[in-house]
PDB file of C-alpha atoms in Angstrom:
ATOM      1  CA  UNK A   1     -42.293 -80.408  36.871  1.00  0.00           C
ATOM      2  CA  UNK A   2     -43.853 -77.818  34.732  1.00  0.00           C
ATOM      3  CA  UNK A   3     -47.244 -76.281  35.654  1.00  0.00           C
ATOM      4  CA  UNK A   4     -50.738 -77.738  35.055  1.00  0.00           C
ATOM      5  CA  UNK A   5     -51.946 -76.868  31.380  1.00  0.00           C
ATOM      6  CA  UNK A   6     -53.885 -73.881  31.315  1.00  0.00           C
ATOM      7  CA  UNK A   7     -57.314 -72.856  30.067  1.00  0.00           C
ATOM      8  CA  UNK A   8     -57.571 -70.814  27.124  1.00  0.00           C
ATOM      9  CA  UNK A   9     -56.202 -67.233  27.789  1.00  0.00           C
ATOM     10  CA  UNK A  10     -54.388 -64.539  25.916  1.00  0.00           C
ATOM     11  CA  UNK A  11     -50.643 -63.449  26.520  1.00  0.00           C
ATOM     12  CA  UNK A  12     -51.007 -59.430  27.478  1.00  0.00           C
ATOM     13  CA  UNK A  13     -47.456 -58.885  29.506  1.00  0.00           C
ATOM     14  CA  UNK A  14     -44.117 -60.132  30.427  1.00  0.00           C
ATOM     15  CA  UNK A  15     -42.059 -58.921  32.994  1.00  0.00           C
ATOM     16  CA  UNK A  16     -38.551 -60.455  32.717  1.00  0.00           C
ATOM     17  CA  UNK A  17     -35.481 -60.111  35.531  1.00  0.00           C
ATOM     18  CA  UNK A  18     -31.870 -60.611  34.722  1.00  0.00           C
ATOM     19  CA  UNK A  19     -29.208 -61.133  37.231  1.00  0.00           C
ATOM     20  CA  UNK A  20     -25.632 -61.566  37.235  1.00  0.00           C
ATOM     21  CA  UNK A  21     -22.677 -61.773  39.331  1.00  0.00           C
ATOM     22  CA  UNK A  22     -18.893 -61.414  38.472  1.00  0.00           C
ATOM     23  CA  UNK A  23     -16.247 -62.071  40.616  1.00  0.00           C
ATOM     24  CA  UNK A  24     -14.150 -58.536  40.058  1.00  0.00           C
ATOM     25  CA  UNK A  25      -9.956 -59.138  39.124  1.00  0.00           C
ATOM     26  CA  UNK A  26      -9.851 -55.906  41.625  1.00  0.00           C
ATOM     27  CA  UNK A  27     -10.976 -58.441  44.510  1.00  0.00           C
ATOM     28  CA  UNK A  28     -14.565 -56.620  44.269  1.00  0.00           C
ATOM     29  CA  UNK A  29     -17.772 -58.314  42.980  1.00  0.00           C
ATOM     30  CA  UNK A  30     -20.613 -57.038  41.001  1.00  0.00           C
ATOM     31  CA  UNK A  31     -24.492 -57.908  40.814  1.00  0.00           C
ATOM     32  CA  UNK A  32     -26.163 -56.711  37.811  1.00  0.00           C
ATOM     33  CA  UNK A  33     -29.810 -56.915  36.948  1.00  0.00           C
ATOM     34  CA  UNK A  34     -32.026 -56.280  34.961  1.00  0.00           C
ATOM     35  CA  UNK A  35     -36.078 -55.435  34.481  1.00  0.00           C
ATOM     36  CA  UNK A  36     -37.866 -55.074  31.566  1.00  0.00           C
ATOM     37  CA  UNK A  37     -41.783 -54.953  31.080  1.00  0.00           C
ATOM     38  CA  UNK A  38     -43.552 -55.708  27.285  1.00  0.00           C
ATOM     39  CA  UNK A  39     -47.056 -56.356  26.042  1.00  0.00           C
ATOM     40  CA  UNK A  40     -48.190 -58.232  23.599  1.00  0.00           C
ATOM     41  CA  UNK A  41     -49.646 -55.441  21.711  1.00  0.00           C
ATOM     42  CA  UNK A  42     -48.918 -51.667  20.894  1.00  0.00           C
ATOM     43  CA  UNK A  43     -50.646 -48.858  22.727  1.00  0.00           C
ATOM     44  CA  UNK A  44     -50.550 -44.644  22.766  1.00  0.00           C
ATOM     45  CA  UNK A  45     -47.999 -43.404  25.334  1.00  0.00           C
ATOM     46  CA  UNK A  46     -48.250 -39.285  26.008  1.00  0.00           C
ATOM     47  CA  UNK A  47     -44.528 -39.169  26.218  1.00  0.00           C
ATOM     48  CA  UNK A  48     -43.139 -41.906  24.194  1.00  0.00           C
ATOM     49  CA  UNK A  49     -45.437 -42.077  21.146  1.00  0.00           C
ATOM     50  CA  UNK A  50     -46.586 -45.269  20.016  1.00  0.00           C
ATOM     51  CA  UNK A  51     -45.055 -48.457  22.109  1.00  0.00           C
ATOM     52  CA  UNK A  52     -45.009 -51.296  19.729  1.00  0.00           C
ATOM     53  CA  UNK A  53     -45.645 -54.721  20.821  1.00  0.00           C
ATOM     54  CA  UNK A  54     -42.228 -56.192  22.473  1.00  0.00           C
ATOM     55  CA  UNK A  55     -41.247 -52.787  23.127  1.00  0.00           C
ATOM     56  CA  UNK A  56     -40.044 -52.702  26.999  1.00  0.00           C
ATOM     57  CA  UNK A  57     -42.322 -50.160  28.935  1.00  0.00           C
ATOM     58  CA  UNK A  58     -39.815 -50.730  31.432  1.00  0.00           C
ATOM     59  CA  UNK A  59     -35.942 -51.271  30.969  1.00  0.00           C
ATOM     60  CA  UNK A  60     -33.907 -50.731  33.870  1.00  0.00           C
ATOM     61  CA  UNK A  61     -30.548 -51.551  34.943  1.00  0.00           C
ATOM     62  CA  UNK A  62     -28.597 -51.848  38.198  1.00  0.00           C
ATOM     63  CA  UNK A  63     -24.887 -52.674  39.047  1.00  0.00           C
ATOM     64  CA  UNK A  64     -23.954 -52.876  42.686  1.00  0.00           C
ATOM     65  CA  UNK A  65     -20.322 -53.129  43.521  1.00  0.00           C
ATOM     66  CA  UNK A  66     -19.503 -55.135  46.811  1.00  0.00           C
ATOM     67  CA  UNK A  67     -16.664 -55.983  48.737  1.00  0.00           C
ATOM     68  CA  UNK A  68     -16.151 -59.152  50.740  1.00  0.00           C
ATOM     69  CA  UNK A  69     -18.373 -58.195  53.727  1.00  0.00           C
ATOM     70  CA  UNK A  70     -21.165 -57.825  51.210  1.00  0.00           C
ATOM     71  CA  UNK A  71     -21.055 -53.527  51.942  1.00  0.00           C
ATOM     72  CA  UNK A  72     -22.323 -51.559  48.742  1.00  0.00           C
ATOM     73  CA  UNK A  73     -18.830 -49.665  46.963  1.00  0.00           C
ATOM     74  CA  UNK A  74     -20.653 -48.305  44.286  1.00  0.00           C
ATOM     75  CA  UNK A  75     -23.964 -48.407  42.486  1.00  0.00           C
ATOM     76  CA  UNK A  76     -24.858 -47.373  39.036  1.00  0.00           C
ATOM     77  CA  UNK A  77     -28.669 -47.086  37.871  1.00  0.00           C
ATOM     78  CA  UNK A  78     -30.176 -46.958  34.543  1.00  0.00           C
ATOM     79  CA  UNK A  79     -34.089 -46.659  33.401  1.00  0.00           C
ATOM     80  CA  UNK A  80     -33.318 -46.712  29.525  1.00  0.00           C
ATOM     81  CA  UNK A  81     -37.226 -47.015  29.349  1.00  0.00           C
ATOM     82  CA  UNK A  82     -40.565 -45.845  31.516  1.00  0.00           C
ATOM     83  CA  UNK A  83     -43.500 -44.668  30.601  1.00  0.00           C
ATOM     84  CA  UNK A  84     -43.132 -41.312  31.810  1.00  0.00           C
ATOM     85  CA  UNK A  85     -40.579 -38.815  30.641  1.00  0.00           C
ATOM     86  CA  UNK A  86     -39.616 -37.983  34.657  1.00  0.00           C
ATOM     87  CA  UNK A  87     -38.576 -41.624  35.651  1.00  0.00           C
ATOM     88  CA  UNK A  88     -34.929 -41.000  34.603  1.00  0.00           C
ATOM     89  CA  UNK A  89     -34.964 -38.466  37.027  1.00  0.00           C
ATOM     90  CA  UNK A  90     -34.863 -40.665  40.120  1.00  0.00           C
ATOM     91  CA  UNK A  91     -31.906 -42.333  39.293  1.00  0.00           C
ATOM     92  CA  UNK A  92     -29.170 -40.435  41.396  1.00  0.00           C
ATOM     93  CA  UNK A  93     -31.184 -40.985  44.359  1.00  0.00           C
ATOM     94  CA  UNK A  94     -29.544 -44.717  44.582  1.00  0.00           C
ATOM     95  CA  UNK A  95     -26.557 -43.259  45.220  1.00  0.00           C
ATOM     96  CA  UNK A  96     -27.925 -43.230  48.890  1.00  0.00           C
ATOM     97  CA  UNK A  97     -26.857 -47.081  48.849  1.00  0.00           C
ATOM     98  CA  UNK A  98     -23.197 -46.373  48.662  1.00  0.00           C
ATOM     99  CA  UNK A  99     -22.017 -48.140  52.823  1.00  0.00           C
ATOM    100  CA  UNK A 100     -24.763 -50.293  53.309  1.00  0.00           C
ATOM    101  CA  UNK A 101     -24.610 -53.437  54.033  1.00  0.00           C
ATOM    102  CA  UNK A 102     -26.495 -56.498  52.121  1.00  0.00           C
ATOM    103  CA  UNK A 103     -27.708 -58.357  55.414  1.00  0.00           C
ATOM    104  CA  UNK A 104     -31.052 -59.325  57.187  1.00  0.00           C
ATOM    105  CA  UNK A 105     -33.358 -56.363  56.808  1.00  0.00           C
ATOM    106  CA  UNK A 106     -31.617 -55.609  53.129  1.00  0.00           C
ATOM    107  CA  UNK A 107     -35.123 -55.421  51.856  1.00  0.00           C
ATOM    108  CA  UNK A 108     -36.715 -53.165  55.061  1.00  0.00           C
ATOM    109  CA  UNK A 109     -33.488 -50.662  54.191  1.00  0.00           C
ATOM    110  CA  UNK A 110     -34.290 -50.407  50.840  1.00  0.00           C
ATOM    111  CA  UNK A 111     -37.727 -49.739  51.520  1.00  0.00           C
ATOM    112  CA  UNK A 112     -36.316 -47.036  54.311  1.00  0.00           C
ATOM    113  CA  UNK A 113     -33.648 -44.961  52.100  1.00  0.00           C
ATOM    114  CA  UNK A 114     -35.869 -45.759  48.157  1.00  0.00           C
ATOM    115  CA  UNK A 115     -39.207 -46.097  49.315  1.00  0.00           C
ATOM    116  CA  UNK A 116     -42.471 -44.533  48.328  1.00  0.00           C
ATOM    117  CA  UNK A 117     -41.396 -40.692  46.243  1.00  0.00           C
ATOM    118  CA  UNK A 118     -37.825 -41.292  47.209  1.00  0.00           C
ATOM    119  CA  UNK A 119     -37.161 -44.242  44.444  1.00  0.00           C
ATOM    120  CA  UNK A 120     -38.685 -46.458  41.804  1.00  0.00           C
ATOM    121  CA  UNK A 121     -41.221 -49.654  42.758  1.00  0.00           C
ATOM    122  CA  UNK A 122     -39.604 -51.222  40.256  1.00  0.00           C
ATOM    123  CA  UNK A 123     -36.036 -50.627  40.730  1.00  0.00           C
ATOM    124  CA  UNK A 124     -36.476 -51.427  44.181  1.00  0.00           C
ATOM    125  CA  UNK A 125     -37.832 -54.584  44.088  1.00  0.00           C
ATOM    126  CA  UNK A 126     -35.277 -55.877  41.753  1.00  0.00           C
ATOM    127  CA  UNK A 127     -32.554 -54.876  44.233  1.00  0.00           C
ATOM    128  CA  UNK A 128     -34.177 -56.967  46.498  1.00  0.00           C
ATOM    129  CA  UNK A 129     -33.687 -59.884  44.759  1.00  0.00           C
ATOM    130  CA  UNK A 130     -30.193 -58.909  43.841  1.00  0.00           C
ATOM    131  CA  UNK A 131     -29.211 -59.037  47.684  1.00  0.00           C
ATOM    132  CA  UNK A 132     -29.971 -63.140  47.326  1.00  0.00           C
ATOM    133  CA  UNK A 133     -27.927 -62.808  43.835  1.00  0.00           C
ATOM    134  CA  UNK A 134     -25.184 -61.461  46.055  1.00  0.00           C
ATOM    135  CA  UNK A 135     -25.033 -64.283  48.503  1.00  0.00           C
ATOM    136  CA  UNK A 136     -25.381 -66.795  45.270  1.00  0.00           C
ATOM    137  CA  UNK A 137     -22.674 -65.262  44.006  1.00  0.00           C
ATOM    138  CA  UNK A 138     -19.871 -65.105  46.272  1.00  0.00           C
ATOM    139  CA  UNK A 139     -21.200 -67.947  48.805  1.00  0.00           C
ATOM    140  CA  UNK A 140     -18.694 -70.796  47.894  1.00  0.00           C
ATOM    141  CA  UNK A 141     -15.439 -68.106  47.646  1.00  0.00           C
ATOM    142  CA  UNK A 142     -16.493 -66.326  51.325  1.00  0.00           C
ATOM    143  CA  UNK A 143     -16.825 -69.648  53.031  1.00  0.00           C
ATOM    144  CA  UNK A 144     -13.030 -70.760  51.707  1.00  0.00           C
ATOM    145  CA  UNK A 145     -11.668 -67.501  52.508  1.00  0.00           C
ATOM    146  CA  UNK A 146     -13.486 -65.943  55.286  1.00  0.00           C
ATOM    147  CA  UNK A 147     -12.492 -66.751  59.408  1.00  0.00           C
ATOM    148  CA  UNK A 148     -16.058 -65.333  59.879  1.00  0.00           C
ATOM    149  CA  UNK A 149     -17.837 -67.904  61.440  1.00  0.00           C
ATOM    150  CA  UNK A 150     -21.505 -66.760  60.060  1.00  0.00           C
ATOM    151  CA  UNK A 151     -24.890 -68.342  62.048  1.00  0.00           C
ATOM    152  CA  UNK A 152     -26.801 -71.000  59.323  1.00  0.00           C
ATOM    153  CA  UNK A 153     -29.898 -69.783  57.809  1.00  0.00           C
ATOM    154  CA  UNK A 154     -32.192 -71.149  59.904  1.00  0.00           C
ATOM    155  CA  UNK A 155     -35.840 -70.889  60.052  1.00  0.00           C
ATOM    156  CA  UNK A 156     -34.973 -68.933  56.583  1.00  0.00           C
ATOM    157  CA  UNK A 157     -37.262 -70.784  54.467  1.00  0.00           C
ATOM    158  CA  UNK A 158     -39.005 -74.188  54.699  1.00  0.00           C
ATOM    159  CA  UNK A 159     -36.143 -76.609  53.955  1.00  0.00           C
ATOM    160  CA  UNK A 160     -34.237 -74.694  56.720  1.00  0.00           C
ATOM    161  CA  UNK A 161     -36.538 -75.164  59.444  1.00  0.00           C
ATOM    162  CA  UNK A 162     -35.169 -75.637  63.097  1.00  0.00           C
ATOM    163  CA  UNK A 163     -37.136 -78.510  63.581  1.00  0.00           C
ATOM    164  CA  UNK A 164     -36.670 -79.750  60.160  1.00  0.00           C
ATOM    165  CA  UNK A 165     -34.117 -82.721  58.176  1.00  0.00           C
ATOM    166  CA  UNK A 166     -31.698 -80.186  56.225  1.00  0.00           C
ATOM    167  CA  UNK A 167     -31.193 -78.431  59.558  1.00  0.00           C
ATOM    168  CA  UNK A 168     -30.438 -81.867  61.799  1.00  0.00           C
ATOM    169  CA  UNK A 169     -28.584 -83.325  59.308  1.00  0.00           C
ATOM    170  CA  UNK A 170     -26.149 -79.770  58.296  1.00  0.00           C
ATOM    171  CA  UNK A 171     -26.690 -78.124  61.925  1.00  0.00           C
ATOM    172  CA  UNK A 172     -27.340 -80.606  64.492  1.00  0.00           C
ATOM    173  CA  UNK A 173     -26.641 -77.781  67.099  1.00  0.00           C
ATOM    174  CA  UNK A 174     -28.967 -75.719  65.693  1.00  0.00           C
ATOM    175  CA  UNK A 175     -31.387 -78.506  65.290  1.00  0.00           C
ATOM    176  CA  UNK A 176     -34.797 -78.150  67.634  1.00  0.00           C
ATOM    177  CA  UNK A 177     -37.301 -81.356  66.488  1.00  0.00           C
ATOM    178  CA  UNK A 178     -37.754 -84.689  68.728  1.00  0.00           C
TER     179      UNK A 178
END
C-alpha cells in the first residue's frame, strides 16, 4: 500500500541507492552499489561550476568482492561526483576493508576503520546496507552448500521476535512466548 496523499509541497532532492549482487564464475561474489544525490534545480558550486538540475551532487560507487564466509577480497571505490574537489581523495582509504568480515557489528566496524575524517558519510552508509545486500545475495546458495550450521536471526527485527509466530513456527527451539 502506497503512502497517504500528501499536502502540497515542492520536490527539492533525491537521493537514490543501487545495489547489486553477482554470483562470480571464479566462485567469488560481488555487491555493487550505488549513491547518487540531485536537486530539482541548478545552483553555484565553488569547484564544479554550475550544477544543473538532475545533475548528481553525489555519485559514488562501491564493489566489494566476497568469498563464501562473507570476508571482504577486494574493494574498489569510486566518487565520480562531490561537491568538493578533495572528496576523491578519500577513496584509497577503503582499502582498509580488504579481511573483514560482513557479520554482526558490520556497521560498528565500518564506523571504527571509515568513520568521522577517516572516510565518506556517504560512502559509508551505503556499505552498510550492502552488508544486508550480501546476505540477500548469496543466502539461498550458502544454505545448499554450506555444513555451517548458522544461529536464526532472532530478535533481528520484528517478524523475528523470540516470542513471536515466524520464530515458533521456523525455530520452535528458539521460540520463547507462552
Amino acid at each position: 500500500m502506497p503512502l497517504s496523499a500528501p499536502v502540497p509541497r515542492n520536490h527539492l532532492h533525491t537521493r537514490r541507492y543501487e545495489f547489486c549482487g553477482y554470483e562470480r564464475e571464479d566462485g567469488l561474489w560481488d555487491i555493487e552499489g550505488r549513491i547518487t544525490d540531485t536537486k530539482t534545480y541548478g545552483f553555484a558550486n565553488e569547484f564544479r561550476g554550475e550544477i544543473r538540475p538532475g545533475e548528481p551532487i553525489h555519485d559514488m560507487w562501491v564493489r566489494l568482492t566476497l568469498d563464501d564466509t562473507l570476508t571482504v577480497k577486494d574493494i574498489e571505490v569510486t566518487s565520480d561526483a562531490g561537491p568538493y574537489r578533495i572528496c576523491p581523495d578519500i577513496v584509497p582509504n577503503f582499502q582498509v576493508m580488504k579481511g573483514e568480515r560482513i557479520k554482526p557489528g558490520w556497521h560498528l566496524r565500518l564506523k571504527e576503520l571509515l568513520g568521522g575524517v577517516r572516510g565518506c558519510t556517504h560512502i559509508v552508509e551505503m556499505m552498510g546496507s550492502m552488508g544486508t545486500v550480501a546476505y540477500q545475495t548469496m543466502y539461498w546458495r550458502r544454505k545448499r552448500s554450506t555444513s555451517e550450521k548458522s544461529p536464526p536471526p532472532i530478535n533481528t527485527c520484528h517478524a523475528f521476535a523470540a516470542d513471536g509466530e515466524v520464530v515458533k513456527r521456523f525455530w520452535p527451539d528458539y521460540y520463547r512466548g507462552e
